[in-house]
Coordinates of C-alpha atoms in Angstrom, one line a residue:
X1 CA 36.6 -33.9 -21.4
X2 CA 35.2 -37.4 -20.0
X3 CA 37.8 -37.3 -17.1
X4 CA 35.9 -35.1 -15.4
X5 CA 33.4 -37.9 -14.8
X6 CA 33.3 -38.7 -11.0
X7 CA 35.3 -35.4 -9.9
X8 CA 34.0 -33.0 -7.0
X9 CA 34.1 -29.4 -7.9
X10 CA 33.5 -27.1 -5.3
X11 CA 32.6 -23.6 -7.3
X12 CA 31.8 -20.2 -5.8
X13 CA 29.5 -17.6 -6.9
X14 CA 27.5 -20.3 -8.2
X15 CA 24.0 -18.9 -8.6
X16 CA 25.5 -16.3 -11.4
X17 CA 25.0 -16.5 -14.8
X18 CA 28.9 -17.5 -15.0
X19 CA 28.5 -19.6 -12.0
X20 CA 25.5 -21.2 -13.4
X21 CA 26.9 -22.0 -16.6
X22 CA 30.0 -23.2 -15.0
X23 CA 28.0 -25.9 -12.4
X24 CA 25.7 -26.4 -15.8
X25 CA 29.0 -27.3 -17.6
X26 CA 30.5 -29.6 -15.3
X27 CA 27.7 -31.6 -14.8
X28 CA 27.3 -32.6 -17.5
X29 CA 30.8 -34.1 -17.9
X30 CA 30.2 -36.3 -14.8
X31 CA 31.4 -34.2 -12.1
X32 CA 29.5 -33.9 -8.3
X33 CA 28.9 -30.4 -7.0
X34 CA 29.0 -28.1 -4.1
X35 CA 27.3 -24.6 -5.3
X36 CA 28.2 -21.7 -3.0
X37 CA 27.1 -18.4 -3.0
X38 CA 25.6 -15.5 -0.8
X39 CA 22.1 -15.7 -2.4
X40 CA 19.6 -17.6 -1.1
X41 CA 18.6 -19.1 -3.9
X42 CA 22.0 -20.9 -4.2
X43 CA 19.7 -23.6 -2.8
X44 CA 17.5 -23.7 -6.3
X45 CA 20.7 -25.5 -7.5
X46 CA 20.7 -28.3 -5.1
X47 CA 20.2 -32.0 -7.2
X48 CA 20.3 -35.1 -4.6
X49 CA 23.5 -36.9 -5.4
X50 CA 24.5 -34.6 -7.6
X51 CA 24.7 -30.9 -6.6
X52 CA 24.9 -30.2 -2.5
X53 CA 24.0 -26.2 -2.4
X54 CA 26.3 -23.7 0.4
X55 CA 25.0 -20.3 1.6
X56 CA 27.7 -17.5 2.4
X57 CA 30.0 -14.7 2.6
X58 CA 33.3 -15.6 0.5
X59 CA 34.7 -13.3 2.6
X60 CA 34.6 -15.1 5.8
X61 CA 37.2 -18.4 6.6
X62 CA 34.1 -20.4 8.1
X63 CA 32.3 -20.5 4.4
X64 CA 35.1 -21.5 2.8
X65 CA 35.6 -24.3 5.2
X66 CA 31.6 -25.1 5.2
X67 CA 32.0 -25.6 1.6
X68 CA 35.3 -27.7 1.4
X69 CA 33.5 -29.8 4.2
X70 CA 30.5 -29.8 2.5
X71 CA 32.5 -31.8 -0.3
X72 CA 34.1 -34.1 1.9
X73 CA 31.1 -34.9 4.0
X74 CA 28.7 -35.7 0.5
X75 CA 31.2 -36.8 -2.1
X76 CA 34.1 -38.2 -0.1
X77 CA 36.8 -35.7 -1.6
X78 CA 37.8 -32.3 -3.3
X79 CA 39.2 -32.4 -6.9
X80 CA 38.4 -28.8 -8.7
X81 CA 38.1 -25.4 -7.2
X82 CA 36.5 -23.0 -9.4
X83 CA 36.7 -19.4 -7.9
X84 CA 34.6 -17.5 -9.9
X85 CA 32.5 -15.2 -7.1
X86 CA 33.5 -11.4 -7.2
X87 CA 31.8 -7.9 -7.3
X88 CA 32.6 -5.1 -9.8
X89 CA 33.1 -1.5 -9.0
X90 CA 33.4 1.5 -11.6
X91 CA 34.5 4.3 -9.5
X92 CA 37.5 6.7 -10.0
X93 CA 39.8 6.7 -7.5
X94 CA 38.7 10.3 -6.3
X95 CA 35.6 9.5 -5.1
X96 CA 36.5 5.4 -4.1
X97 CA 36.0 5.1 0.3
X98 CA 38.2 3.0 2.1
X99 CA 34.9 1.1 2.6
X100 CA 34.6 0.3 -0.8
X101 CA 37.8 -0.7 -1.2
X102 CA 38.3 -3.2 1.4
X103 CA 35.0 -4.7 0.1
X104 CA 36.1 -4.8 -3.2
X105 CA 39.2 -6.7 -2.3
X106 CA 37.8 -8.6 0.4
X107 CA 35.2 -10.7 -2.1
X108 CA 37.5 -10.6 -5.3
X109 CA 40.9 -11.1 -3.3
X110 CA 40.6 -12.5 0.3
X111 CA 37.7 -14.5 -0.7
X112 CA 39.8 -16.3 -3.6
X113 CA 42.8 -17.0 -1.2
X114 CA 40.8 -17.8 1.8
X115 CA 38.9 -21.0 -1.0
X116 CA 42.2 -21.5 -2.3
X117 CA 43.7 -22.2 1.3
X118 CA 41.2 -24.2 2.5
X119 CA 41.0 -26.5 -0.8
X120 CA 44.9 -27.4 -0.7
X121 CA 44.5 -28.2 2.5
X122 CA 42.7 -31.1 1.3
X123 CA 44.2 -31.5 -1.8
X124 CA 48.1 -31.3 -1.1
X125 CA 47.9 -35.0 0.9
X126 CA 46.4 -36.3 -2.0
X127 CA 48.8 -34.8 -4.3
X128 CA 46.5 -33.8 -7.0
X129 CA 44.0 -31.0 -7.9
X130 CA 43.0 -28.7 -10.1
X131 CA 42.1 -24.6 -9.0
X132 CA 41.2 -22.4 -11.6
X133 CA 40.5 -18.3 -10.8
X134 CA 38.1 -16.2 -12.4
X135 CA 40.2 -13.1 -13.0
X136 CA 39.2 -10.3 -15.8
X137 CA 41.4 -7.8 -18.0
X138 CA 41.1 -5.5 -15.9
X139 CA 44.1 -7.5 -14.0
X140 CA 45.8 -7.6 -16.8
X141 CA 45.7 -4.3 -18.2
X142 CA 44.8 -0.2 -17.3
X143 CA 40.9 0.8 -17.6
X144 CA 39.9 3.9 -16.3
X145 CA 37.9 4.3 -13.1
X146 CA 38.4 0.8 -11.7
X147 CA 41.2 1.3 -9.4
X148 CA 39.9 -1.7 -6.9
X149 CA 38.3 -3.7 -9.2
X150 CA 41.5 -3.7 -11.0
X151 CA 43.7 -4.5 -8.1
X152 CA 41.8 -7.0 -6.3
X153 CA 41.9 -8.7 -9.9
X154 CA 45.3 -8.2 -10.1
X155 CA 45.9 -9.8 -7.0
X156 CA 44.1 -12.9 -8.1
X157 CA 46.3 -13.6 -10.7
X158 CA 49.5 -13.5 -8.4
X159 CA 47.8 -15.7 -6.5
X160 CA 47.2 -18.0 -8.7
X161 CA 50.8 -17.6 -10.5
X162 CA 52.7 -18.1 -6.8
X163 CA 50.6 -20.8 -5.9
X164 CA 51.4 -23.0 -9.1
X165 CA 55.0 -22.8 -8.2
X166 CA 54.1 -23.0 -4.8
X167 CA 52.1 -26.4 -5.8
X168 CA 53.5 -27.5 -8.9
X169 CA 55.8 -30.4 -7.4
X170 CA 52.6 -31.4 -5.4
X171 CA 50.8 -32.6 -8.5
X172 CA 48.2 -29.4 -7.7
X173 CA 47.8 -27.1 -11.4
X174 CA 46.6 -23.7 -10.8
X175 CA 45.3 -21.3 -13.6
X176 CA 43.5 -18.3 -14.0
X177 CA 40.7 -17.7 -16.5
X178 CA 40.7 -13.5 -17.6
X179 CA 37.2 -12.7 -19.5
X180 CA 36.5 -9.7 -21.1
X181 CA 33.1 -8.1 -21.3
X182 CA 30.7 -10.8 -21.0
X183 CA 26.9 -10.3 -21.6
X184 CA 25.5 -11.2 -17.6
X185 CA 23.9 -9.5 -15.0
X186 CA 27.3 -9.2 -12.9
X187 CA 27.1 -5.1 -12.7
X188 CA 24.0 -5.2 -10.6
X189 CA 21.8 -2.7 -8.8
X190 CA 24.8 -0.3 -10.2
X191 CA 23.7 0.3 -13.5
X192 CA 19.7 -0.1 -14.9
X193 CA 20.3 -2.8 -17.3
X194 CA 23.9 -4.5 -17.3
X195 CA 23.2 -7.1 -19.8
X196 CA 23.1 -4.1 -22.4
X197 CA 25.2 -1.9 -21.3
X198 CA 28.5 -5.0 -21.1
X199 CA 26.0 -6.2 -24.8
X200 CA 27.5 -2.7 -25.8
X201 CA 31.1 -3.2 -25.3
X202 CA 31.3 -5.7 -28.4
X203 CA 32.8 -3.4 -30.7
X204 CA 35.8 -3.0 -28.6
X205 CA 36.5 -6.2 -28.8
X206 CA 38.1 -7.2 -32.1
X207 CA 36.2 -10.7 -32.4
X208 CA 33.5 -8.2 -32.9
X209 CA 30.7 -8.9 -29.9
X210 CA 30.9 -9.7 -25.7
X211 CA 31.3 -13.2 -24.7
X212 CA 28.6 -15.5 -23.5
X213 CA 28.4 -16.9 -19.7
X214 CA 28.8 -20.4 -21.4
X215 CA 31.7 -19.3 -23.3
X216 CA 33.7 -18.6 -20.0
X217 CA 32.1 -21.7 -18.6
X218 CA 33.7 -23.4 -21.3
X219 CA 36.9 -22.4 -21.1
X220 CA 36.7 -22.6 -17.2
X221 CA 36.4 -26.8 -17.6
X222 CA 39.3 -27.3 -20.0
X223 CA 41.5 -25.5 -17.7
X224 CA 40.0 -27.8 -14.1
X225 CA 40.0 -31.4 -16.8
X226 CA 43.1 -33.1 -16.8
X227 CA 43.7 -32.8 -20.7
X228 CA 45.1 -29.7 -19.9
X229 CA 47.5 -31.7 -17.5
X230 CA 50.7 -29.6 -18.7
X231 CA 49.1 -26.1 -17.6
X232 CA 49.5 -24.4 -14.9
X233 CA 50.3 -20.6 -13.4
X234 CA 48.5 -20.0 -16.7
X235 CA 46.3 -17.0 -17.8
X236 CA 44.2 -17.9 -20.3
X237 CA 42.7 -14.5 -21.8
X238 CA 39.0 -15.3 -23.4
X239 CA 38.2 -11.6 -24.4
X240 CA 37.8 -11.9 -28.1
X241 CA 41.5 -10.4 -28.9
X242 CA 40.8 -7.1 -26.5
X243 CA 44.2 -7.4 -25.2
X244 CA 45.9 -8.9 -27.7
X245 CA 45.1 -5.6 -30.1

């Protein structure tokens, strides 16, 4: 994937183990980076020339503009947008608050459209780009107990399915990426050790074991690079067969 070499990816939720692996991924291959997330130590990423490091809320219309200016201000342009920030919740619907579900939607959802808006912005004049979405299965098909997880992930990929139509004549591909359980600390404060517990969903997946944050990274840079040129309002589904079975 040497035609990455020279590109500017802007990628969210950067200082994640997916996010890391992502930034990790791409530069390596040559591209220049802006690294946003709501973590501080977003800046630990920060490499002069290289990697230019933005602090905030997804959520909010002024980070997503910080970051695509961030891009344009260092590097001179905008080629990738990798949206991979998001939040989890496993709650059944019973006992889900309206707060939790606007948050829930709000970072997985609004934050993905608001990056997406801002980056065509720049893009569409140009007339080329590449977006890809960090969706999950649980967009794709029914688990239990993850009623705004689900639908905020859900919504993601009609976003990016509508705006590859919506694009596709502009020279713009946009694809989604839809991992299953992947060994990472993404769960959080919500559960003691979430490396082991998403380690322990293996078996359910009929490759046998979870995925790897590089894994995902992986497939994350074939869909931005232009070798996969002919692709776009694509899913691609790297969960080890779960929904295939």
């Amino acid at each position: 994937m040497n035609d990455l070499d020279g590109k500017v990816a802007l990628v969210t939720g950067a200082a994640g183990d997916i996010g890391r692996r992502t930034i990790e991924c791409l530069r390596e291959r040559g591209c220049r980076i802006v690294a946003e997330d709501l973590k501080a130590d977003v800046e630990s990423l920060a490499q002069p020339g290289r990697i230019v490091s933005v602090q905030g809320d997804v959520r909010e219309e002024h980070t997503a503009r910080r970051a695509v200016s961030a891009a344009l201000s260092h590097f001179g342009a905008l080629d990738i947008l990798i949206n991979n920030a998001g939040r989890h919740l496993q709650q059944p619907i019973l006992d889900t608050s309206m707060a939790q579900w606007d948050d829930i939607l709000a970072i997985n959802a609004r934050g993905t459209f608001l990056h997406c808006r801002e980056a065509l912005r720049v893009m569409a004049p140009r007339r080329a780009g590449s977006i890809v979405n960090v969706a999950s299965i649980s967009g794709v098909i029914g688990i239990a107990g993850q009623v705004a997880y689900a639908a905020s992930k859900g919504a993601i990929l009609q976003i990016t399915r509508t705006l590859a139509i919506e694009f596709a004549s502009s020279g713009i591909r946009v694809n989604a990426v839809a991992p299953g359980a992947v060994v990472t600390g993404f769960l959080g404060d919500s559960v003691p050790d979430s490396r082991a517990l998403l380690e322990s969903f293996g078996p359910h997946h009929p490759i046998g074991r979870s995925a790897r944050p590089e894994e995902i990274a992986e497939a994350i840079a074939f869909l931005a690079c232009d070798e996969a040129s002919f692709v776009t309002g694509a899913v691609l589904m790297a969960d080890g067969g779960y929904t295939a079975a």
